[in-house]
Short mmCIF file of C-alpha atoms in Angstrom, two decimals:
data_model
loop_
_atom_site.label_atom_id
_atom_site.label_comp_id
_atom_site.label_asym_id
_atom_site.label_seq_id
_atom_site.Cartn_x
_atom_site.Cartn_y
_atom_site.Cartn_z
CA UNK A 6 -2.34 -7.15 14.34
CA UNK A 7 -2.00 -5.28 10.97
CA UNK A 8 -0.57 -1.80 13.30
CA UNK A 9 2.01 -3.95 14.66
CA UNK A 10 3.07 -5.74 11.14
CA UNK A 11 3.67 -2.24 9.66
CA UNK A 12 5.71 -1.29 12.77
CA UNK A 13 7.88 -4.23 12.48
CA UNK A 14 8.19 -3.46 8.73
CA UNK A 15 9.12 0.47 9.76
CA UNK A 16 11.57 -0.95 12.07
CA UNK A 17 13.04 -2.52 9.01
CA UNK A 18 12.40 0.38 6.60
CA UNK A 19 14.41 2.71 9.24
CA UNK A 20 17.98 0.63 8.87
CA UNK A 21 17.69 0.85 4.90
CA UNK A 22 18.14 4.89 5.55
CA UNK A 23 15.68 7.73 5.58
CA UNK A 24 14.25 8.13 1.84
CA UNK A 25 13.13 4.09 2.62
CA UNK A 26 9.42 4.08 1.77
CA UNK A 27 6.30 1.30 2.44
CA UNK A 28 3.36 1.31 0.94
CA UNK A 29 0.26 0.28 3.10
CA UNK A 30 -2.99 -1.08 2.60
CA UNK A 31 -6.30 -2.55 4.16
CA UNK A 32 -8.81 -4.25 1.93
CA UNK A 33 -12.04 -3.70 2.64
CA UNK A 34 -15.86 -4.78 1.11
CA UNK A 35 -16.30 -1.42 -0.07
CA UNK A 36 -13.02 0.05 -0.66
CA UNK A 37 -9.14 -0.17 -0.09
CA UNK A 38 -7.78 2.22 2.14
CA UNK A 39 -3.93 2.85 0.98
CA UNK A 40 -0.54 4.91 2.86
CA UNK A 41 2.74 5.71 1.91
CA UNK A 42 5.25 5.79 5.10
CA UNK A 43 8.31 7.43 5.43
CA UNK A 44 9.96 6.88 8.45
CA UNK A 45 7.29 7.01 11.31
CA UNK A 46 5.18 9.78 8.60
CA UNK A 47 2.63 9.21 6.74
CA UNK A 48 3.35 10.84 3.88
CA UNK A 49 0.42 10.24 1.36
CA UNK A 50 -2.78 8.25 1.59
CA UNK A 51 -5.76 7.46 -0.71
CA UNK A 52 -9.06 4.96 -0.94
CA UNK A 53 -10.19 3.41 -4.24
CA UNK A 54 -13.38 1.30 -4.21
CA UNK A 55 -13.33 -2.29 -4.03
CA UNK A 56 -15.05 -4.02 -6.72
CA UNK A 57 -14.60 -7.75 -7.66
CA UNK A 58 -15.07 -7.52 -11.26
CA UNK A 59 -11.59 -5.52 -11.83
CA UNK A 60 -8.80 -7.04 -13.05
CA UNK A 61 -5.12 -7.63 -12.18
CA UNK A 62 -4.41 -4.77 -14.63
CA UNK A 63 -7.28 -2.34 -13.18
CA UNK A 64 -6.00 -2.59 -9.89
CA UNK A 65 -1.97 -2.02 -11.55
CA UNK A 66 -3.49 1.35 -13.54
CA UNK A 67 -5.08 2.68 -10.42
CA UNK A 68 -2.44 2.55 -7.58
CA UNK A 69 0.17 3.36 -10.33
CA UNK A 70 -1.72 6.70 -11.43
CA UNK A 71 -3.09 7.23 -7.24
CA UNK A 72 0.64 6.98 -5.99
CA UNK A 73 1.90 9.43 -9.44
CA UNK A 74 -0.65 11.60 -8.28
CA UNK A 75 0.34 11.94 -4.73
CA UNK A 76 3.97 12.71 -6.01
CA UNK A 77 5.54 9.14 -4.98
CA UNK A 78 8.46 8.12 -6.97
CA UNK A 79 7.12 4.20 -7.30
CA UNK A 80 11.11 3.52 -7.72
CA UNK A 81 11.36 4.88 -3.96
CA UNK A 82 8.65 2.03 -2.42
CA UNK A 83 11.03 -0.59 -0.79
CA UNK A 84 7.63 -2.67 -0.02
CA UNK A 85 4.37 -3.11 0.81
CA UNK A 86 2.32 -4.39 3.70
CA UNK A 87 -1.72 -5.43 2.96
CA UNK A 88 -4.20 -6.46 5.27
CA UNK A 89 -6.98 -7.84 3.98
CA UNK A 90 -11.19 -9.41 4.49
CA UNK A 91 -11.90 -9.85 0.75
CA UNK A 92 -9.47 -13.26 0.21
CA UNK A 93 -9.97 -12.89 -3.85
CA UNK A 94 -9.34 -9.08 -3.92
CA UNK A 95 -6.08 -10.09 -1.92
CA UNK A 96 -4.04 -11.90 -4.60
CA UNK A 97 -4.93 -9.35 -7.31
CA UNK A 98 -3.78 -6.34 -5.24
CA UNK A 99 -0.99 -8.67 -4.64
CA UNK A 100 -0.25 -9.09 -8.17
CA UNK A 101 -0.77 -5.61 -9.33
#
């Protein structure tokens, strides 16, 4: 299920032109597995534990500083596609 949302949401990505870019992710118990796409290219990817106890913030401060590190411009991600089995890790990924 979650391969087929992000192709439907590449589909999408690939009429808004080429530099169009989605950031992925799958939450996990133990960590959360993220990707940048370009295209049909991967073009970064990165894990960062999963731990209950961090906050909206946390989460904000670490994708911000994995994605800077990986060279993404964050004013080039046109979206975002999660999948998720840790429901109250969901919403604060969400809001980060």
């Amino acid at each position: 299920m979650w391969a087929a949302c992000r192709c439907k949401q590449l589909r999408k990505l690939e009429r808004m032109g080429e530099n169009a870019m989605i950031l992925t992710g799958n939450i996990g118990n133990a960590s959360i597995t993220l990707g940048v796409y370009s295209e049909e290219s991967r073009i970064a990817s990165a894990s960062i534990s999963a731990l209950l106890d961090r906050s909206v913030d946390e989460y904000a401060v670490l994708l911000k500083g994995v994605l800077e590190i990986a060279g993404i411009d964050l004013s080039k991600l046109n979206g975002c596609i999660f999948s998720s089995v840790v429901p109250p890790l969901t919403g604060r990924l969400a809001a980060a």
